[in-house]
mmCIF file of C-alpha atoms and ligand atoms in Angstrom:
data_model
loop_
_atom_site.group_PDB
_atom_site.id
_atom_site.type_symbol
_atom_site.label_atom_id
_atom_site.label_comp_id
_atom_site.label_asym_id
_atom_site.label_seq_id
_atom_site.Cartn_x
_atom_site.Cartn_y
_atom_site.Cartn_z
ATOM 1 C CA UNK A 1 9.133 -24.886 -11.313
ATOM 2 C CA UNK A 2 10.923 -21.814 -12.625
ATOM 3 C CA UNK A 3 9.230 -18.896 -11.376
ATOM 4 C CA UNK A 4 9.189 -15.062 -12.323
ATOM 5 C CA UNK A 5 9.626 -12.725 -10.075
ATOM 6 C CA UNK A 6 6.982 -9.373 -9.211
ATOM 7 C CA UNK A 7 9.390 -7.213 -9.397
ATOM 8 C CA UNK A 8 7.670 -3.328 -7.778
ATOM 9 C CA UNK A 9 11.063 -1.825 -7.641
ATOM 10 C CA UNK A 10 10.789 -1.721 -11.663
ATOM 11 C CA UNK A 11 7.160 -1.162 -12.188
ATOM 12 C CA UNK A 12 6.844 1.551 -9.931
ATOM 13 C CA UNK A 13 9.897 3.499 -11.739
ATOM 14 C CA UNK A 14 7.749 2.670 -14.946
ATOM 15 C CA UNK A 15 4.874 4.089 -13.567
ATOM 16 C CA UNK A 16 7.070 7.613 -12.177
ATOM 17 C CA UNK A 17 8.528 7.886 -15.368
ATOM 18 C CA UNK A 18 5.294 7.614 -17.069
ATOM 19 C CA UNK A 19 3.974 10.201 -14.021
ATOM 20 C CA UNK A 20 6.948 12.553 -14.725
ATOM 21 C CA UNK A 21 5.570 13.146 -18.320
ATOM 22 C CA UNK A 22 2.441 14.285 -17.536
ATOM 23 C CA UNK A 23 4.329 16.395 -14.770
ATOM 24 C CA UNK A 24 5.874 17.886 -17.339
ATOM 25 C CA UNK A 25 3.203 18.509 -19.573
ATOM 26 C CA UNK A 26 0.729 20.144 -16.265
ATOM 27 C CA UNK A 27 4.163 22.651 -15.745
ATOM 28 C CA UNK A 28 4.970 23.424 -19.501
ATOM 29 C CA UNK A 29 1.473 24.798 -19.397
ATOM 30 C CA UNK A 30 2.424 26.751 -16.834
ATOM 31 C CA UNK A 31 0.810 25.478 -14.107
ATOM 32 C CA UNK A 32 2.061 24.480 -10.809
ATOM 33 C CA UNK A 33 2.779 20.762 -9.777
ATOM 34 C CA UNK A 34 0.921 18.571 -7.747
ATOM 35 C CA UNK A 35 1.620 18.707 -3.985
ATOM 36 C CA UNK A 36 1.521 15.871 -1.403
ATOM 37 C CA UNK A 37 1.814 16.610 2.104
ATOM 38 C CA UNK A 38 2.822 14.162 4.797
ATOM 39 C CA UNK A 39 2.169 14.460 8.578
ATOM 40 C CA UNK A 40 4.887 12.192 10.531
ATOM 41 C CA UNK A 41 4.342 11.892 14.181
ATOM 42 C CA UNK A 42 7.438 10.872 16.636
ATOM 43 C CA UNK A 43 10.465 9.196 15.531
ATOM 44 C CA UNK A 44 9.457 5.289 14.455
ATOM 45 C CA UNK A 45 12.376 3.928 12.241
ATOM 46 C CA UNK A 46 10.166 2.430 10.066
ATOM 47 C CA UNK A 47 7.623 4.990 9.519
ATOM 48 C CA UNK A 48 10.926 7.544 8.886
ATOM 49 C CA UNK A 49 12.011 4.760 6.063
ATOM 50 C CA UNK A 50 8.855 4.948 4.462
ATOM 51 C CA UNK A 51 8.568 8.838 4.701
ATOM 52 C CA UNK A 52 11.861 8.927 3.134
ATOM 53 C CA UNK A 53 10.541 6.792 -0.046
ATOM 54 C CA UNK A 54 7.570 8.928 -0.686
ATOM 55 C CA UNK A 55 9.543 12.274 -0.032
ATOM 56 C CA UNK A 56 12.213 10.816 -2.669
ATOM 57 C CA UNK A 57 9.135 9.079 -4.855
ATOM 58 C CA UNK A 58 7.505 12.915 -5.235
ATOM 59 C CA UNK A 59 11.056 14.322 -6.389
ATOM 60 C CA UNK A 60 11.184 11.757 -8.864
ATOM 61 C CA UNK A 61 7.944 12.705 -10.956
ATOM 62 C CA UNK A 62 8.564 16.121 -10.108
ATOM 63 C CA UNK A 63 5.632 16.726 -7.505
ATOM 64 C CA UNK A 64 5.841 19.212 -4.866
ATOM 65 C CA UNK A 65 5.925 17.675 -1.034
ATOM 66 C CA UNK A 66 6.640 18.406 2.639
ATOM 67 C CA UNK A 67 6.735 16.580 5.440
ATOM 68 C CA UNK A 68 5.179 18.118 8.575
ATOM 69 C CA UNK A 69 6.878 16.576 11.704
ATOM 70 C CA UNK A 70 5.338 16.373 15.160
ATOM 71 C CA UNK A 71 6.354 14.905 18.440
ATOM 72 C CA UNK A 72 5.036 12.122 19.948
ATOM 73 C CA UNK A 73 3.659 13.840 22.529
ATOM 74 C CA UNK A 74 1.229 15.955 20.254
ATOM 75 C CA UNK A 75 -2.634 15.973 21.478
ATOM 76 C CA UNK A 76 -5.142 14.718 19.229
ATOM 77 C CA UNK A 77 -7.213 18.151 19.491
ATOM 78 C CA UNK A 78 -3.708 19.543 17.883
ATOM 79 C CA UNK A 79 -3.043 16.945 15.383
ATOM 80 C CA UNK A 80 -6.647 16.975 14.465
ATOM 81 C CA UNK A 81 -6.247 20.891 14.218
ATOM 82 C CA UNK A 82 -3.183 20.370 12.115
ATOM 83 C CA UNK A 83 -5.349 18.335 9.852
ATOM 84 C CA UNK A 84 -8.122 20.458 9.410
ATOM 85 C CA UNK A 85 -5.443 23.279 8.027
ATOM 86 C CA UNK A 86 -3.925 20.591 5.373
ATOM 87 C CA UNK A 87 -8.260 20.306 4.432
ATOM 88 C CA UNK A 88 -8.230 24.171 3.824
ATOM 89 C CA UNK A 89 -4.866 24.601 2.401
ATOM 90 C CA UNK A 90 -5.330 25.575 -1.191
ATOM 91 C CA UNK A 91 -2.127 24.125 -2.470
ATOM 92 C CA UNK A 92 -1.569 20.881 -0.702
ATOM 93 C CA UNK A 93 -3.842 18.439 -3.194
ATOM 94 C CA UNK A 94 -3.388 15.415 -0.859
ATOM 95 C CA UNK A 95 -2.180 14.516 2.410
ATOM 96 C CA UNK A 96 -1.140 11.600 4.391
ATOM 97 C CA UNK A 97 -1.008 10.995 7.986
ATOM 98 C CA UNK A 98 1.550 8.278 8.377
ATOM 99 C CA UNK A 99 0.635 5.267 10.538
ATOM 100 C CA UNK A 100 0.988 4.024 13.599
ATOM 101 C CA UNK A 101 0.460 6.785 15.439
ATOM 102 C CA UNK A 102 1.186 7.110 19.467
ATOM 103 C CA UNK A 103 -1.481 5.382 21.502
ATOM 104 C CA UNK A 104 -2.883 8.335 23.471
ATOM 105 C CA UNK A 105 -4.187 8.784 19.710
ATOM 106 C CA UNK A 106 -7.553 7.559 18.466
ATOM 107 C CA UNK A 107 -6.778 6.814 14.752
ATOM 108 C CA UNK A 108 -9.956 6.042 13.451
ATOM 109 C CA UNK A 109 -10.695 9.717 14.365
ATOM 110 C CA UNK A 110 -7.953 11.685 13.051
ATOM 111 C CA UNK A 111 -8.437 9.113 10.078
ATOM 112 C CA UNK A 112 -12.477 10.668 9.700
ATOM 113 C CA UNK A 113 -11.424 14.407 10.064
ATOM 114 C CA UNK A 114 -9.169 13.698 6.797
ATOM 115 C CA UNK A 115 -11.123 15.609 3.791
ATOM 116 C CA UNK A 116 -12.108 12.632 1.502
ATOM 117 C CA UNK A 117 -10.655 14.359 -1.552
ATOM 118 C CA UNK A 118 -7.488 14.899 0.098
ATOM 119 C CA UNK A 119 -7.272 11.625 1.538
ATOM 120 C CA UNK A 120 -4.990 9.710 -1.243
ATOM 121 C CA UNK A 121 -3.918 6.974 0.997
ATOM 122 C CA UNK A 122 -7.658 5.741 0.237
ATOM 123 C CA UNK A 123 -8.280 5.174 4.120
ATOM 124 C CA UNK A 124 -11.246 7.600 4.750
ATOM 125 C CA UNK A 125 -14.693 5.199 5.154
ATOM 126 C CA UNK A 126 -16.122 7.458 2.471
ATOM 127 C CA UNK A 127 -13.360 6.348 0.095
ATOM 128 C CA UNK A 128 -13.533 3.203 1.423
ATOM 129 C CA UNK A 129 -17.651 3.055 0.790
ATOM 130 C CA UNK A 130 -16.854 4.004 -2.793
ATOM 131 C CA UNK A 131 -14.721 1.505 -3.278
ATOM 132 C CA UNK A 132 -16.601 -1.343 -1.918
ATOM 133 C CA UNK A 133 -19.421 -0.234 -4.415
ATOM 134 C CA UNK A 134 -17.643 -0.015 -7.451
ATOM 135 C CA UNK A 135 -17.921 4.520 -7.518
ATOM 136 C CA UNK A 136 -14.677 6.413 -8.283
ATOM 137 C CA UNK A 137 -12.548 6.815 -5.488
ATOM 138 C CA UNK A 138 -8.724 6.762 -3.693
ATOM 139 C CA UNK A 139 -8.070 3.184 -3.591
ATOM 140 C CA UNK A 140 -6.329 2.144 -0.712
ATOM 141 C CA UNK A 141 -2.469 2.424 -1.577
ATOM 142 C CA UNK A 142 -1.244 -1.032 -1.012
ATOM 143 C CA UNK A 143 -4.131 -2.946 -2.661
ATOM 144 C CA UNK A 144 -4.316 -0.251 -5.208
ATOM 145 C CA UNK A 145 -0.501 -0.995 -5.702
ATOM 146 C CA UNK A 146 -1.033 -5.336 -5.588
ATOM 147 C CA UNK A 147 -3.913 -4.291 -8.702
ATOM 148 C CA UNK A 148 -1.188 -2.811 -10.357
ATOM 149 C CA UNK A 149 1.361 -5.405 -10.444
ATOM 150 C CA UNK A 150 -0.995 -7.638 -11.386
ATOM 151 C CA UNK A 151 -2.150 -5.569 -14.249
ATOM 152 C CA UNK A 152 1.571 -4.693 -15.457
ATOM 153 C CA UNK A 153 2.583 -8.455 -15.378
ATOM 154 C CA UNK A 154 -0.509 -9.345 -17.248
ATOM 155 C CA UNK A 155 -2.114 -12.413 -14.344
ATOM 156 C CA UNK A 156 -5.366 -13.147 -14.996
ATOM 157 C CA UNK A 157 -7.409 -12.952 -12.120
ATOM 158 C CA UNK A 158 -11.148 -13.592 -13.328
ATOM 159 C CA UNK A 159 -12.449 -16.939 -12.122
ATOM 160 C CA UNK A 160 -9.298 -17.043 -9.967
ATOM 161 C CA UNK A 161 -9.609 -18.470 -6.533
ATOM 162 C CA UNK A 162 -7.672 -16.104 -4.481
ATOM 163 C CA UNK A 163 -6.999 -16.380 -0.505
ATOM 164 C CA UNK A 164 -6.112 -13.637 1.474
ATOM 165 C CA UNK A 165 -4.672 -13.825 5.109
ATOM 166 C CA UNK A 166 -4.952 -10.982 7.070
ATOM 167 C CA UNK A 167 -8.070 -8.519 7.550
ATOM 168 C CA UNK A 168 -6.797 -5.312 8.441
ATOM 169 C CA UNK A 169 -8.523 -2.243 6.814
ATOM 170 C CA UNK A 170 -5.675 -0.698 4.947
ATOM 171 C CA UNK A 171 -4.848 -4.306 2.994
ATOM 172 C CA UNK A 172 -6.495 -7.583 3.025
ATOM 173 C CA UNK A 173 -10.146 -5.992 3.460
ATOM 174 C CA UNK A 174 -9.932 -3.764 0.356
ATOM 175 C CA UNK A 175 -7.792 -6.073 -1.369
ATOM 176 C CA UNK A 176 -10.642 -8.868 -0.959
ATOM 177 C CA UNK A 177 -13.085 -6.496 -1.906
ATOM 178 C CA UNK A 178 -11.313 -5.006 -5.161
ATOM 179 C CA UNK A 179 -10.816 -8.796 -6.507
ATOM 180 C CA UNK A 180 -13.856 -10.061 -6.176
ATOM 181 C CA UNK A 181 -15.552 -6.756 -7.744
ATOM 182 C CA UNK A 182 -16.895 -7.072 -11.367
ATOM 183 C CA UNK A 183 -14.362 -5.348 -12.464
ATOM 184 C CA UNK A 184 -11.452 -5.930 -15.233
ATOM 185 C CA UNK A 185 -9.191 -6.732 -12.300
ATOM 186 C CA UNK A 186 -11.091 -8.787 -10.655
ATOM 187 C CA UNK A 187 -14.123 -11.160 -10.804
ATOM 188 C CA UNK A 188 -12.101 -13.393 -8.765
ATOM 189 C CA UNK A 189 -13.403 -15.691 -6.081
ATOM 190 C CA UNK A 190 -12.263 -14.710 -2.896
ATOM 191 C CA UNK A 191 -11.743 -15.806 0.667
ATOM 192 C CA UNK A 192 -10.661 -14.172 3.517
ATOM 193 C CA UNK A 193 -8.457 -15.574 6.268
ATOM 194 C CA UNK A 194 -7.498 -14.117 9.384
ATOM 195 C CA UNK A 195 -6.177 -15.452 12.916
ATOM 196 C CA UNK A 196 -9.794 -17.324 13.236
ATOM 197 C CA UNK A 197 -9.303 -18.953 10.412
ATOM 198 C CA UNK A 198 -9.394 -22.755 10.864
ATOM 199 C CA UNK A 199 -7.113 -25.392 8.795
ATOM 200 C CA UNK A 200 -5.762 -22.617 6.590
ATOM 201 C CA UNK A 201 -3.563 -24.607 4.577
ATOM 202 C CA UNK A 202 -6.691 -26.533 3.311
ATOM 203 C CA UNK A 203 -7.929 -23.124 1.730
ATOM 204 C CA UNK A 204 -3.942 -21.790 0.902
ATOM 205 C CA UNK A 205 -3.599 -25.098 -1.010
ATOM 206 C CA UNK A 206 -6.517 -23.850 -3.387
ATOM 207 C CA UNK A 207 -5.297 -20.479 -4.017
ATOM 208 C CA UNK A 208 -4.275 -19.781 -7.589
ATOM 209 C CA UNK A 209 -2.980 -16.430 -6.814
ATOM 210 C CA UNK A 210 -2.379 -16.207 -2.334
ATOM 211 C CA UNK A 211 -1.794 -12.842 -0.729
ATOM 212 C CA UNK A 212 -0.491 -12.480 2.507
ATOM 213 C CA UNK A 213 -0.827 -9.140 4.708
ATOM 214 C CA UNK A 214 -0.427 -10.643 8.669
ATOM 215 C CA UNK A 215 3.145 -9.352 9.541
ATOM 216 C CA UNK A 216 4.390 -12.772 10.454
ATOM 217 C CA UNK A 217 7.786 -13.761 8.881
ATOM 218 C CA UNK A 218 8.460 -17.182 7.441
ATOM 219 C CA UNK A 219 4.266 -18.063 8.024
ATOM 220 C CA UNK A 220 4.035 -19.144 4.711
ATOM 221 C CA UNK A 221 5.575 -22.340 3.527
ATOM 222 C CA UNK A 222 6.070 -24.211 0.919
ATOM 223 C CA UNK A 223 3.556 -26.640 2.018
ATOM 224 C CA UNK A 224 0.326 -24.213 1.915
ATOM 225 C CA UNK A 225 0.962 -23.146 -1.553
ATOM 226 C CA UNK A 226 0.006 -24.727 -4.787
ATOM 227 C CA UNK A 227 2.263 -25.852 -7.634
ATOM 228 C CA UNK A 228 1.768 -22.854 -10.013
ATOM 229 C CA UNK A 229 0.337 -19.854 -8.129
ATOM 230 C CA UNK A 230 1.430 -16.533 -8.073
ATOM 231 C CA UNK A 231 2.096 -15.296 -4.503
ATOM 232 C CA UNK A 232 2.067 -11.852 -3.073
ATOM 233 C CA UNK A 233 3.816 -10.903 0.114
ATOM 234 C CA UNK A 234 2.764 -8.084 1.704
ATOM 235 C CA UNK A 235 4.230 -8.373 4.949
ATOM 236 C CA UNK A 236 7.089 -6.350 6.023
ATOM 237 C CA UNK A 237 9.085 -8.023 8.996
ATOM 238 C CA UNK A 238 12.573 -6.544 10.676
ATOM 239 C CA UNK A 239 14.156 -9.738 11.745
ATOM 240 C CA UNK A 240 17.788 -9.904 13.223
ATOM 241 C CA UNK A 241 20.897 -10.812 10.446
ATOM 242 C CA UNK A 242 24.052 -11.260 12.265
ATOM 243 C CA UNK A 243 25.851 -11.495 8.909
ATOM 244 C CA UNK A 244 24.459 -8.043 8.231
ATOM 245 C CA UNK A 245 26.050 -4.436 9.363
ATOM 246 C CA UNK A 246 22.791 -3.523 10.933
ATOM 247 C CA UNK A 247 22.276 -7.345 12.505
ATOM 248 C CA UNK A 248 18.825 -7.061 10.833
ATOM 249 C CA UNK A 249 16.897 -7.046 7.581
ATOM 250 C CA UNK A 250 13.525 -7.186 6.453
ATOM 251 C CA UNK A 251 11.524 -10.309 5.208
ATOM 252 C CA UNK A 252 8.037 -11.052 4.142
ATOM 253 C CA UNK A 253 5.687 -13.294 5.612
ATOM 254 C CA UNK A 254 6.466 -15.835 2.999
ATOM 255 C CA UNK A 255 9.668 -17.930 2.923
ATOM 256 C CA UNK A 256 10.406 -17.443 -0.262
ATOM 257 C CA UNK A 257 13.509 -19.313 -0.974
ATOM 258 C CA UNK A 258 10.854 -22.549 -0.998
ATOM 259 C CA UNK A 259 8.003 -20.830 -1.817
ATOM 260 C CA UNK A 260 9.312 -19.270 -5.037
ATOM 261 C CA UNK A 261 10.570 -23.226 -6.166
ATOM 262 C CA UNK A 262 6.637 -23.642 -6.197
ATOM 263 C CA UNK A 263 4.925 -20.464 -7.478
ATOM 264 C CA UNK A 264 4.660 -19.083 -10.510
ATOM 265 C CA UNK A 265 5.170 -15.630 -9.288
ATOM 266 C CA UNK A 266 6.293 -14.323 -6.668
ATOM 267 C CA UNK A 267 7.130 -11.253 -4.935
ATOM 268 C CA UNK A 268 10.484 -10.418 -3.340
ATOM 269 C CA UNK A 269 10.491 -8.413 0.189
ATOM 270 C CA UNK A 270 11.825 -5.823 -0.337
ATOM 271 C CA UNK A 271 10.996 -4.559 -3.659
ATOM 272 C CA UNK A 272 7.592 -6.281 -4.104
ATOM 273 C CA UNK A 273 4.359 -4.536 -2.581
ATOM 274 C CA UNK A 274 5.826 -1.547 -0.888
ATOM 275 C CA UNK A 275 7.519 0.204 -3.884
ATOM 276 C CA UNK A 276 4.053 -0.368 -5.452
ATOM 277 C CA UNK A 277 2.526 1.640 -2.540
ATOM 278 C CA UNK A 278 4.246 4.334 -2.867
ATOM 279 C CA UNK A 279 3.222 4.862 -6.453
ATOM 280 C CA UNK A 280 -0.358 3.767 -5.781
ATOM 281 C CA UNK A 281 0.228 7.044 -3.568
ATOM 282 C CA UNK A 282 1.921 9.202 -6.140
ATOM 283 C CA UNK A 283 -0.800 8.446 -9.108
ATOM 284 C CA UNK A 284 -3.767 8.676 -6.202
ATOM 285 C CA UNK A 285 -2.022 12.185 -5.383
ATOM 286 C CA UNK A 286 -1.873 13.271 -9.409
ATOM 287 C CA UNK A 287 -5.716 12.309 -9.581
ATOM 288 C CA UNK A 288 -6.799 14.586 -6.214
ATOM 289 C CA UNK A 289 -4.493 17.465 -8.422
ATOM 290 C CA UNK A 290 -7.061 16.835 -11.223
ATOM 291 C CA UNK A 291 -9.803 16.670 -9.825
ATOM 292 C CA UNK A 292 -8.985 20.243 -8.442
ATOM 293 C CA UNK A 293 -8.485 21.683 -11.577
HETATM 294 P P1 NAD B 1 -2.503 -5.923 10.800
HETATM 295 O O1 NAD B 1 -1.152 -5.998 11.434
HETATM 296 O O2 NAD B 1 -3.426 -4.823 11.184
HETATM 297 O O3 NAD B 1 -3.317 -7.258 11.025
HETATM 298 C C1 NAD B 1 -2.779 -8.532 10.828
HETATM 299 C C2 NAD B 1 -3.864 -9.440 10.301
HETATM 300 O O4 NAD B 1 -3.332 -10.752 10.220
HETATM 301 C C3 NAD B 1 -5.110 -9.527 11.177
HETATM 302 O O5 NAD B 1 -6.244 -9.312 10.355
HETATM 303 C C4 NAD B 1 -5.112 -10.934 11.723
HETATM 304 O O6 NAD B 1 -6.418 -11.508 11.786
HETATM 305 C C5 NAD B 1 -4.267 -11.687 10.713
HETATM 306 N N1 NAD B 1 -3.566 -12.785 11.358
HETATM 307 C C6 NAD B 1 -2.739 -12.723 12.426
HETATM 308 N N2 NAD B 1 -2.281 -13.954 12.738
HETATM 309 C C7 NAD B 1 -2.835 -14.807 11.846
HETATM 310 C C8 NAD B 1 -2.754 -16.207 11.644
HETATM 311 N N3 NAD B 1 -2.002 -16.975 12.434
HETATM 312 N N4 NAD B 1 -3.439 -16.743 10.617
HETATM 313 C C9 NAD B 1 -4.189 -15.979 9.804
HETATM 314 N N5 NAD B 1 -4.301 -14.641 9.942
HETATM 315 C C10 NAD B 1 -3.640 -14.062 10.956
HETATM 316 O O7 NAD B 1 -2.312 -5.962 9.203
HETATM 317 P P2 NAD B 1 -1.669 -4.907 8.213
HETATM 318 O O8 NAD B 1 -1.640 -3.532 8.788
HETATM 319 O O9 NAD B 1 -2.360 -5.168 6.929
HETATM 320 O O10 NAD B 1 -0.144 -5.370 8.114
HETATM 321 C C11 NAD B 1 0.213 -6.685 7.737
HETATM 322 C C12 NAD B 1 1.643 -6.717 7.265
HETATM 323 O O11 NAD B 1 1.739 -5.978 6.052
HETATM 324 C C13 NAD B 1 2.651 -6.063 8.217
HETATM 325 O O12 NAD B 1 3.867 -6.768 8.134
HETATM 326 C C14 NAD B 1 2.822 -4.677 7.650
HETATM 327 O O13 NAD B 1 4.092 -4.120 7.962
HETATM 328 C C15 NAD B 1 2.723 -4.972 6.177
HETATM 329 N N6 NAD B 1 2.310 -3.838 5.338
HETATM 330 C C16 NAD B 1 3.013 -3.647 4.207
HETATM 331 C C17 NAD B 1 2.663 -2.632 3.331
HETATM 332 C C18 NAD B 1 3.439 -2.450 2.062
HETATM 333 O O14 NAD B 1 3.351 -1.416 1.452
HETATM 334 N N7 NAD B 1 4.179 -3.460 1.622
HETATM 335 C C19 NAD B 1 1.575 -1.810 3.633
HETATM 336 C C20 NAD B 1 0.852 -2.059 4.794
HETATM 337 C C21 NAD B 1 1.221 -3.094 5.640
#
């Protein structure tokens, strides 16, 4: 089957570009930009590659940013503290706290002391209330971002059976929730997998559109997917590359070379879900700006 590929890198620069005009319009009027703060804590190479995007991602549509760095060793009285300032600071519009953090560090609660209008990575439970009942709200980034795609590349998903695997909070929860909303992105007919799940190819092998957020590479083969269905990889895996400089790159949780021969369409890793995210961010952060106003 010849297959198409989901490609975020170029949607989300369609979406900044699109972003950057109305940038332009807010500061012809005189008016300042939007601002997104980010709080990084310690040194994770990953986290620093994704801090980098968003930093770069907020130049591009002409936001304002800054990135807040803390050591690993901060307590959570003082990164709560430092979030409670971002919640009073008149010109940052929205703020993220950039995950994982250290483990002396109780996320859920530095997660809670986020002001819900601020909180544009969607991950506050009063966001997350909203969205589960259908009231305006900061999606979640990444499923905000998968919505997106989908909507860009025009894939139906009403009366869809769809299949998630993973249940974290920040992906295949909301995601689940968003698609089977009566909404038009949505009205699909979802079901959640996770590491309970038993016989999971017998409910892959059903999915017309499959989404996979579990941080496995390679879980997904050719064999759990139907002939036709549009697959989203989520997953972000370093795994090593001798044949590369570093001796690593990153994969999915799909193996796509076989996958793709099956699907309909697919998404690469990179350059799938994650650019998506970032704009999910970007347009989450231009709404928390407007809602100011
Ligand atoms: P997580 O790591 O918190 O949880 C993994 C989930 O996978 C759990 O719900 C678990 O039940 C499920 N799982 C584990 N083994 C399983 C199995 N054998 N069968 C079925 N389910 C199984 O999830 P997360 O934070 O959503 O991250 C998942 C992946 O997505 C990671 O690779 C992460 O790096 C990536 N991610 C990517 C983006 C992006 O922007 N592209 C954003 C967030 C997360």
């Amino acid at each position: 089957m010849s297959y198409k590929i989901l490609d975020g890198k170029v949607t989300s620069n369609t979406i900044k570009e699109e972003l950057r005009v109305k940038v332009d319009e807010i500061t012809a009027k005189g008016l300042r930009p939007p601002h997104l703060s980010a709080i990084l804590v310690g040194n994770n190479p990953a986290s620093e590659a994704y801090m980098k995007n968003k930093v770069k991602s907020c130049n591009q549509v002409g936001f304002t940013s800054d990135l807040i760095r803390r050591d690993n060793d901060i307590t959570q009285e003082e990164l709560i503290a430092l979030v409670l300032q971002l919640n009073n600071d008149e010109k940052v519009d929205g703020f993220i706290v950039q995950l994982p953090l250290p483990d002396h560090i109780d996320d859920t609660e530095v997660l809670l002391a986020i002001e819900p209008k601020k909180d544009v990575d969607g991950f506050h439970p009063y966001n997350f209330g909203c969205m589960a009942q259908g009231l305006d709200s900061f999606l979640p980034a990444t499923p905000y971002g998968i919505l997106l795609l989908l909507e860009r590349y025009e894939i139906e998903t009403s009366g869809k059976n769809v299949v998630v695997i993973g249940r974290s909070n920040i992906v295949g929860t909301p995601i689940s929730i968003l698609l089977s909303r009566k909404e038009k992105l949505g009205n699909a007919t979802v079901t959640l997998a996770h590491s309970r799940t038993k016989n999971l190819k017998a409910l892959t092998t059903q999915a017309d559109i499959l989404i996979s957020a579990l941080g496995k590479p390679f879980f997904v083969t050719a064999d759990m997917v139907k002939e036709g269905a549009v697959v989203i990889d989520v997953g972000i895996n370093r795994i090593d590359d001798l044949s590369r400089k570093s001796g690593t790159r990153l994969v999915g949780d799909v193996d796509f070379e076989k996958v793709a021969l099956k699907s309909s369409f697919i998404t690469p890793v990179p350059g799938g879900v994650g650019p998506m995210t970032v704009a999910s961010l970007i347009l989450n952060t231009l709404k928390a700006y407007k809602a100011k106003l």
